[in-house]
Tab-separated table of C-alpha atoms and ligand atoms in Angstrom:
chain	number	residue	atom	x	y	z
A	1	MET	CA	-1.798	-23.853	29.904
A	2	THR	CA	-4.641	-23.650	32.407
A	3	PHE	CA	-2.920	-26.033	34.809
A	4	SER	CA	-4.536	-26.269	38.276
A	5	LYS	CA	-7.509	-24.211	37.215
A	6	THR	CA	-10.508	-24.316	39.539
A	7	LEU	CA	-14.224	-23.674	39.186
A	8	THR	CA	-16.361	-22.198	41.941
A	9	LEU	CA	-19.218	-24.248	43.353
A	10	ASN	CA	-22.485	-22.621	44.433
A	11	THR	CA	-21.202	-22.963	48.026
A	12	GLY	CA	-18.264	-20.678	47.196
A	13	ALA	CA	-15.749	-23.561	47.458
A	14	LYS	CA	-13.251	-24.122	44.645
A	15	ILE	CA	-13.142	-27.439	42.777
A	16	PRO	CA	-10.000	-28.282	40.770
A	17	THR	CA	-10.947	-28.918	37.139
A	18	VAL	CA	-8.798	-32.073	36.883
A	19	GLY	CA	-9.524	-34.847	39.367
A	20	LEU	CA	-8.176	-38.398	39.486
A	21	GLY	CA	-10.770	-41.071	38.632
A	22	THR	CA	-10.591	-44.242	40.732
A	23	TRP	CA	-13.160	-46.572	39.145
A	24	GLN	CA	-11.788	-49.931	37.969
A	25	ALA	CA	-8.423	-49.162	39.512
A	26	ALA	CA	-7.572	-52.695	40.631
A	27	PRO	CA	-6.816	-53.508	44.263
A	28	GLY	CA	-3.144	-52.971	44.883
A	29	GLU	CA	-2.967	-50.269	42.211
A	30	VAL	CA	-5.184	-47.499	43.424
A	31	ALA	CA	-3.292	-46.482	46.592
A	32	LYS	CA	-0.127	-46.008	44.527
A	33	ALA	CA	-2.075	-44.106	41.856
A	34	VAL	CA	-3.583	-41.720	44.398
A	35	GLU	CA	-0.197	-41.169	46.036
A	36	ALA	CA	1.426	-40.541	42.631
A	37	ALA	CA	-1.346	-38.141	41.622
A	38	LEU	CA	-1.128	-36.077	44.780
A	39	LYS	CA	2.672	-35.954	44.529
A	40	ALA	CA	2.314	-34.847	40.884
A	41	GLY	CA	0.089	-31.939	41.890
A	42	TYR	CA	-3.487	-33.266	41.789
A	43	ARG	CA	-5.719	-31.895	44.532
A	44	HIS	CA	-8.976	-33.600	43.581
A	45	ILE	CA	-9.810	-37.307	43.907
A	46	ASP	CA	-13.080	-38.788	42.624
A	47	CYS	CA	-14.213	-41.807	44.643
A	48	ALA	CA	-17.354	-43.858	45.236
A	49	TRP	CA	-18.545	-46.419	47.761
A	50	ALA	CA	-19.435	-48.643	44.792
A	51	TYR	CA	-15.849	-48.765	43.505
A	52	GLY	CA	-14.941	-50.927	46.504
A	53	ASN	CA	-11.523	-49.300	46.896
A	54	GLU	CA	-12.066	-46.299	49.165
A	55	ASN	CA	-9.852	-47.822	51.861
A	56	GLU	CA	-6.961	-47.923	49.383
A	57	VAL	CA	-7.690	-44.382	48.258
A	58	GLY	CA	-7.423	-43.390	51.915
A	59	GLU	CA	-4.060	-45.165	52.167
A	60	GLY	CA	-2.803	-43.310	49.095
A	61	ILE	CA	-3.860	-39.964	50.531
A	62	GLN	CA	-2.108	-40.775	53.808
A	63	ALA	CA	1.081	-41.916	52.020
A	64	SER	CA	1.241	-38.744	49.916
A	65	GLY	CA	1.794	-36.537	52.937
A	66	VAL	CA	-0.474	-33.887	51.407
A	67	PRO	CA	-2.599	-32.313	54.151
A	68	ARG	CA	-6.278	-33.280	54.060
A	69	GLU	CA	-7.460	-29.681	53.831
A	70	GLU	CA	-5.556	-29.212	50.557
A	71	ILE	CA	-7.411	-32.069	48.859
A	72	PHE	CA	-10.892	-31.959	47.319
A	73	ILE	CA	-12.372	-35.396	48.039
A	74	VAL	CA	-15.577	-36.526	46.343
A	75	SER	CA	-17.529	-39.680	47.055
A	76	LYS	CA	-20.918	-41.007	46.024
A	77	LEU	CA	-23.954	-42.438	47.707
A	78	TRP	CA	-24.683	-45.859	46.261
A	79	SER	CA	-28.226	-46.739	45.173
A	80	THR	CA	-28.858	-49.245	47.998
A	81	PHE	CA	-28.344	-46.423	50.541
A	82	HIS	CA	-31.040	-44.069	49.196
A	83	ARG	CA	-33.100	-44.468	52.374
A	84	THR	CA	-30.023	-44.378	54.597
A	85	PRO	CA	-27.611	-41.749	53.224
A	86	GLU	CA	-26.025	-41.151	56.616
A	87	LYS	CA	-24.994	-44.827	56.768
A	88	GLY	CA	-23.588	-44.768	53.237
A	89	LEU	CA	-21.675	-41.589	54.013
A	90	GLN	CA	-20.295	-42.951	57.280
A	91	GLU	CA	-18.958	-46.067	55.528
A	92	SER	CA	-17.199	-43.922	52.926
A	93	LEU	CA	-15.717	-41.591	55.536
A	94	GLU	CA	-14.346	-44.491	57.563
A	95	LYS	CA	-12.827	-46.194	54.533
A	96	LEU	CA	-11.294	-42.977	53.247
A	97	GLY	CA	-9.975	-42.122	56.718
A	98	THR	CA	-11.432	-38.641	56.779
A	99	ASP	CA	-14.135	-36.957	58.820
A	100	TYR	CA	-15.629	-34.951	55.942
A	101	LEU	CA	-16.088	-34.935	52.171
A	102	ASP	CA	-15.779	-31.843	50.022
A	103	LEU	CA	-18.587	-33.089	47.798
A	104	TYR	CA	-21.025	-35.974	48.174
A	105	LEU	CA	-22.935	-37.040	45.063
A	106	MET	CA	-26.013	-39.187	44.611
A	107	HIS	CA	-24.400	-41.777	42.320
A	108	TRP	CA	-27.586	-42.568	40.327
A	109	PRO	CA	-31.106	-41.161	40.780
A	110	ILE	CA	-32.252	-44.765	41.122
A	111	PRO	CA	-33.204	-46.076	44.580
A	112	LEU	CA	-32.595	-49.821	44.892
A	113	ASN	CA	-33.927	-52.019	47.676
A	114	GLY	CA	-31.185	-51.919	50.313
A	115	GLU	CA	-32.818	-54.738	52.301
A	116	ASN	CA	-32.275	-57.191	49.440
A	117	LYS	CA	-28.766	-58.647	49.835
A	118	SER	CA	-28.803	-60.787	46.669
A	119	HIS	CA	-25.985	-58.682	45.183
A	120	PRO	CA	-23.756	-56.114	46.905
A	121	LEU	CA	-24.335	-53.456	44.244
A	122	VAL	CA	-27.421	-54.278	42.228
A	123	PRO	CA	-29.914	-56.465	44.144
A	124	THR	CA	-32.235	-58.335	41.846
A	125	ARG	CA	-35.729	-59.804	42.011
A	126	ALA	CA	-36.577	-63.457	41.284
A	127	ASN	CA	-37.059	-62.588	37.593
A	128	GLY	CA	-33.546	-61.141	37.400
A	129	ALA	CA	-34.679	-57.483	37.170
A	130	ARG	CA	-32.998	-54.892	39.383
A	131	ASP	CA	-34.900	-54.515	42.651
A	132	LEU	CA	-36.099	-50.904	42.419
A	133	ASP	CA	-37.389	-49.343	45.612
A	134	GLU	CA	-40.610	-48.070	44.077
A	135	GLU	CA	-41.894	-46.505	47.293
A	136	TRP	CA	-38.984	-44.109	47.408
A	137	SER	CA	-37.782	-41.502	44.933
A	138	TYR	CA	-34.496	-39.757	44.361
A	139	ILE	CA	-36.269	-36.578	45.510
A	140	ASP	CA	-36.805	-38.193	48.918
A	141	THR	CA	-33.125	-39.137	48.903
A	142	TRP	CA	-32.117	-35.581	48.106
A	143	LYS	CA	-34.096	-34.300	51.090
A	144	GLU	CA	-32.158	-36.717	53.315
A	145	MET	CA	-28.876	-35.656	51.730
A	146	GLU	CA	-29.703	-32.005	52.452
A	147	LYS	CA	-29.717	-32.878	56.154
A	148	LEU	CA	-26.148	-34.188	55.869
A	149	VAL	CA	-24.835	-30.688	55.143
A	150	ASP	CA	-25.804	-29.586	58.666
A	151	THR	CA	-23.695	-32.390	60.183
A	152	GLY	CA	-20.522	-30.859	58.725
A	153	LYS	CA	-19.586	-34.262	57.298
A	154	VAL	CA	-20.180	-33.007	53.746
A	155	LYS	CA	-19.242	-29.525	52.574
A	156	ALA	CA	-21.439	-29.755	49.483
A	157	ILE	CA	-23.914	-32.153	47.904
A	158	GLY	CA	-24.619	-32.933	44.287
A	159	VAL	CA	-25.911	-35.524	41.871
A	160	SER	CA	-24.630	-37.776	39.144
A	161	ASN	CA	-26.220	-39.279	36.045
A	162	CYS	CA	-29.049	-36.748	36.046
A	163	SER	CA	-30.528	-35.619	32.722
A	164	VAL	CA	-32.331	-32.273	32.366
A	165	PRO	CA	-35.787	-33.687	33.279
A	166	TYR	CA	-34.351	-35.301	36.426
A	167	LEU	CA	-32.762	-31.977	37.415
A	168	GLU	CA	-35.912	-29.990	36.636
A	169	GLU	CA	-37.935	-32.284	38.850
A	170	LEU	CA	-35.337	-32.140	41.616
A	171	LEU	CA	-35.141	-28.347	41.572
A	172	LYS	CA	-38.905	-28.122	42.146
A	173	HIS	CA	-38.423	-29.747	45.557
A	174	ALA	CA	-34.836	-28.943	46.578
A	175	LYS	CA	-33.876	-26.518	49.315
A	176	ILE	CA	-30.258	-26.877	48.240
A	177	VAL	CA	-29.410	-26.623	44.540
A	178	PRO	CA	-26.978	-29.440	43.672
A	179	ALA	CA	-23.409	-28.127	43.580
A	180	ALA	CA	-22.479	-30.505	40.751
A	181	ASN	CA	-23.839	-33.062	38.298
A	182	GLN	CA	-21.384	-35.765	37.183
A	183	CYS	CA	-22.235	-37.490	33.885
A	184	GLU	CA	-20.576	-39.261	30.995
A	185	CYS	CA	-19.253	-36.551	28.685
A	186	HIS	CA	-16.489	-36.590	26.079
A	187	ALA	CA	-15.642	-36.045	22.433
A	188	LEU	CA	-18.250	-38.601	21.305
A	189	ASN	CA	-20.900	-37.495	23.799
A	190	ALA	CA	-20.693	-33.723	24.112
A	191	GLU	CA	-23.866	-33.268	26.243
A	192	LEU	CA	-24.139	-29.646	25.056
A	193	GLU	CA	-27.698	-29.123	26.251
A	194	LEU	CA	-27.165	-30.757	29.642
A	195	ALA	CA	-23.953	-28.815	30.281
A	196	ASP	CA	-25.677	-25.536	29.329
A	197	TYR	CA	-28.634	-26.316	31.580
A	198	CYS	CA	-26.311	-27.021	34.521
A	199	LYS	CA	-24.411	-23.795	33.914
A	200	SER	CA	-27.670	-21.824	33.806
A	201	LYS	CA	-28.576	-23.187	37.243
A	202	GLY	CA	-25.127	-22.666	38.766
A	203	ILE	CA	-24.472	-26.433	38.860
A	204	VAL	CA	-20.894	-27.414	38.011
A	205	PHE	CA	-20.878	-30.087	35.295
A	206	GLU	CA	-18.370	-32.905	35.744
A	207	ALA	CA	-17.352	-35.282	32.946
A	208	TYR	CA	-16.768	-38.930	33.689
A	209	SER	CA	-15.111	-41.293	31.206
A	210	PRO	CA	-13.512	-38.256	29.477
A	211	LEU	CA	-11.113	-40.533	27.560
A	212	GLY	CA	-13.816	-43.037	26.578
A	213	SER	CA	-13.351	-45.263	29.649
A	214	SER	CA	-11.364	-48.552	29.620
A	215	GLY	CA	-8.606	-48.537	27.019
A	216	SER	CA	-9.208	-44.819	26.243
A	217	PRO	CA	-10.698	-45.501	22.741
A	218	LEU	CA	-11.294	-41.804	22.020
A	219	MET	CA	-7.549	-41.322	21.624
A	220	LYS	CA	-7.901	-42.950	18.173
A	221	GLU	CA	-10.590	-40.628	16.783
A	222	ASP	CA	-9.359	-38.907	13.594
A	223	VAL	CA	-10.689	-35.476	14.552
A	224	VAL	CA	-8.902	-35.737	17.909
A	225	LEU	CA	-5.669	-36.910	16.272
A	226	ASP	CA	-5.749	-34.029	13.771
A	227	ILE	CA	-6.256	-31.399	16.467
A	228	ALA	CA	-3.521	-33.005	18.599
A	229	LYS	CA	-1.066	-32.931	15.668
A	230	LYS	CA	-1.899	-29.309	14.869
A	231	ASN	CA	-1.301	-28.291	18.498
A	232	GLY	CA	1.759	-30.538	18.951
A	233	VAL	CA	0.296	-32.356	21.971
A	234	GLU	CA	-0.938	-35.849	22.921
A	235	PRO	CA	-4.533	-36.814	21.971
A	236	GLY	CA	-5.336	-37.148	25.673
A	237	THR	CA	-4.483	-33.481	26.179
A	238	ILE	CA	-7.027	-32.561	23.499
A	239	LEU	CA	-9.760	-34.765	24.985
A	240	LEU	CA	-9.325	-33.280	28.463
A	241	SER	CA	-8.669	-29.684	27.340
A	242	TYR	CA	-11.824	-29.754	25.196
A	243	LEU	CA	-13.931	-30.262	28.331
A	244	VAL	CA	-11.980	-27.962	30.664
A	245	ASN	CA	-12.190	-25.227	28.000
A	246	ARG	CA	-15.984	-25.635	28.284
A	247	ASP	CA	-15.730	-25.128	32.081
A	248	ILE	CA	-16.356	-28.807	32.725
A	249	VAL	CA	-14.487	-30.747	35.421
A	250	VAL	CA	-12.669	-33.844	34.072
A	251	LEU	CA	-11.947	-37.021	36.026
A	252	PRO	CA	-9.411	-39.064	34.011
A	253	LYS	CA	-8.646	-42.410	35.630
A	254	SER	CA	-5.149	-43.807	35.407
A	255	VAL	CA	-2.943	-46.038	37.509
A	256	ASN	CA	0.137	-45.252	35.436
A	257	PRO	CA	2.309	-42.466	36.966
A	258	THR	CA	3.398	-41.075	33.577
A	259	ARG	CA	-0.186	-40.904	32.306
A	260	ILE	CA	-1.413	-39.538	35.634
A	261	ALA	CA	1.061	-36.666	35.307
A	262	SER	CA	0.360	-35.987	31.622
A	263	ASN	CA	-3.400	-35.912	32.173
A	264	GLN	CA	-2.912	-32.620	34.000
A	265	ASN	CA	-1.719	-30.923	30.810
A	266	ILE	CA	-4.510	-28.633	29.743
A	267	ILE	CA	-4.151	-26.225	26.828
A	268	ASP	CA	-6.351	-23.455	25.454
A	269	LEU	CA	-8.054	-24.673	22.284
A	270	SER	CA	-9.241	-22.396	19.489
A	271	PRO	CA	-13.015	-21.833	19.161
A	272	GLU	CA	-12.809	-23.673	15.793
A	273	ASP	CA	-11.293	-26.786	17.385
A	274	ILE	CA	-13.883	-26.735	20.157
A	275	GLU	CA	-16.648	-26.447	17.563
A	276	LYS	CA	-15.235	-29.408	15.602
A	277	LEU	CA	-15.319	-31.523	18.764
A	278	ASN	CA	-18.807	-30.278	19.680
A	279	GLN	CA	-20.009	-31.463	16.286
A	280	LEU	CA	-18.256	-34.806	16.594
A	281	GLY	CA	-19.898	-35.366	19.966
A	282	SER	CA	-23.414	-34.380	18.998
A	283	GLY	CA	-23.722	-36.005	15.575
A	284	ASP	CA	-24.792	-39.486	14.468
A	285	GLN	CA	-21.660	-41.124	15.819
A	286	GLN	CA	-22.571	-40.196	19.417
A	287	LYS	CA	-21.639	-42.958	21.800
A	288	ARG	CA	-21.804	-43.843	25.469
A	289	TYR	CA	-19.284	-46.218	27.009
A	290	CYS	CA	-20.853	-46.452	30.437
A	291	ASN	CA	-24.496	-47.410	30.183
A	292	PRO	CA	-25.171	-49.965	32.901
A	293	PRO	CA	-28.494	-51.797	33.025
A	294	TRP	CA	-29.339	-50.296	36.427
A	295	GLY	CA	-28.867	-46.764	35.160
A	296	VAL	CA	-31.083	-44.227	33.498
A	297	ASP	CA	-31.357	-43.095	29.930
A	298	LEU	CA	-29.720	-39.694	30.026
A	299	LYS	CA	-31.603	-38.797	26.873
A	300	PHE	CA	-34.689	-39.643	28.860
A	301	LYS	CA	-36.466	-41.769	26.289
A	302	GLY	CA	-38.886	-44.290	27.651
A	303	TRP	CA	-38.140	-43.502	31.286
A	304	LYS	CA	-40.473	-41.786	33.651
A	305	VAL	CA	-39.061	-39.641	36.431
A	306	LEU	CA	-39.356	-41.666	39.597
A	307	SER	CA	-40.894	-38.745	41.411
A	308	THR	CA	-43.220	-39.717	44.192
A	309	ALA	CA	-41.951	-36.789	46.234
A	310	LYS	CA	-43.556	-36.649	49.630
B	1	NDP	P1	-11.465	-42.691	31.516
B	1	NDP	O1	-12.172	-42.067	30.377
B	1	NDP	O2	-10.827	-41.851	32.538
B	1	NDP	O3	-10.414	-43.707	30.894
B	1	NDP	C1	-9.653	-44.572	31.677
B	1	NDP	C2	-8.818	-45.433	30.754
B	1	NDP	O4	-7.902	-44.619	30.032
B	1	NDP	C3	-8.001	-46.461	31.489
B	1	NDP	O5	-7.952	-47.634	30.689
B	1	NDP	C4	-6.616	-45.796	31.575
B	1	NDP	O6	-5.613	-46.783	31.667
B	1	NDP	C5	-6.564	-45.060	30.273
B	1	NDP	N1	-5.726	-43.833	30.295
B	1	NDP	C6	-5.742	-42.853	31.221
B	1	NDP	N2	-4.904	-41.855	30.885
B	1	NDP	C7	-4.339	-42.214	29.720
B	1	NDP	C8	-3.385	-41.596	28.852
B	1	NDP	N3	-2.871	-40.399	29.141
B	1	NDP	N4	-3.024	-42.282	27.725
B	1	NDP	C9	-3.541	-43.484	27.431
B	1	NDP	N5	-4.466	-44.111	28.205
B	1	NDP	C10	-4.861	-43.474	29.335
B	1	NDP	O7	-12.510	-43.725	32.181
B	1	NDP	P2	-13.397	-43.947	33.450
B	1	NDP	O8	-14.614	-44.629	32.953
B	1	NDP	O9	-12.600	-44.572	34.510
B	1	NDP	O10	-13.860	-42.495	33.944
B	1	NDP	C11	-13.076	-41.680	34.769
B	1	NDP	C12	-13.612	-41.584	36.189
B	1	NDP	O11	-14.927	-41.026	36.214
B	1	NDP	C13	-13.794	-42.921	36.900
B	1	NDP	O12	-12.580	-43.520	37.272
B	1	NDP	C14	-14.690	-42.513	38.041
B	1	NDP	O13	-13.954	-41.855	39.055
B	1	NDP	C15	-15.651	-41.559	37.323
B	1	NDP	N6	-16.852	-42.265	36.829
B	1	NDP	C16	-18.068	-41.935	37.404
B	1	NDP	C17	-19.214	-42.557	37.006
B	1	NDP	C18	-20.518	-42.164	37.638
B	1	NDP	O14	-21.517	-42.893	37.467
B	1	NDP	N7	-20.582	-41.067	38.343
B	1	NDP	C19	-19.224	-43.612	35.970
B	1	NDP	C20	-17.921	-43.835	35.374
B	1	NDP	C21	-16.805	-43.186	35.800
B	1	NDP	P3	-4.436	-46.747	32.791
B	1	NDP	O15	-5.105	-46.709	34.130
B	1	NDP	O16	-3.697	-48.002	32.545
B	1	NDP	O17	-3.638	-45.508	32.506
């Protein structure tokens, strides 16, 4: 068991390898889930302004009685705040009821026009296309995020949904190397190259949708079931252990107290089992469950880096 294992960020801070995901946790459920997680031993909560439930997450933290300084809280800058990261951060801090974040991530390297109020998350143009802010790049955003570190309101900054080319471009201009990159990664999407690249740059790689997102479909994969049977554990333990064994942070979302608790069970897998899962996740059956139309192609086909760095 590697229960409550941590990884060290490039700031020297420790990040617990298992964090509670809070996306799509319905109103009325997430405060209880956060409270249950913290009482069960979690010390890492993954949040985002875009999830629309940070106030409830804050309530759950408060109800748990766990001191703020013991908890690693992550939130994310939404795409309509790329020109105004301080505003986006302030809104998250107020909702969460805290005066600092342990890690603040750029949710997507995609600046959207924050002046366009046609939709709270993804403003659109008259033709229905997302309203990209083409005069601004995620590099510009990063430079603004770097300034937030000096305010003390964020202990570390990082990115999310960045492929290797996006990171390469960012590192050409960054004063601060991102502490983390959070991307979809699991048994059907191993992201071997991206994870290796992050490791080589001292960027902690974080896996979202580690169970295959809504309904946890990866629990039914034959390879996963076989390895679970051999090890005498639940399939979920295999899915999460596979990533933690690769030194990847996992963010399983659950609102069910029993599943919340069991998602902390991490075992050491044999190199053979890890290799089987690596092959499953990098072969023809590769799959992404979270590929929203406003996002980027992590494989970087057909997309140019929006770098107009000033
Ligand atoms: P997950 O892969 O964590 O899967 C969540 C689903 O699995 C839910 O339906 C949950 O149901 C179910 N589940 C959880 N544990 C178990 C278990 N032990 N047995 C059976 N079913 C289980 O999906 P997410 O897409 O939510 O990803 C996790 C987190 O990653 C998000 O919540 C969010 O914090 C982050 N994320 C970040 C993104 C980004 O762009 N940076 C994008 C997507 C996610 P139930 O709740 O009923 O248990």
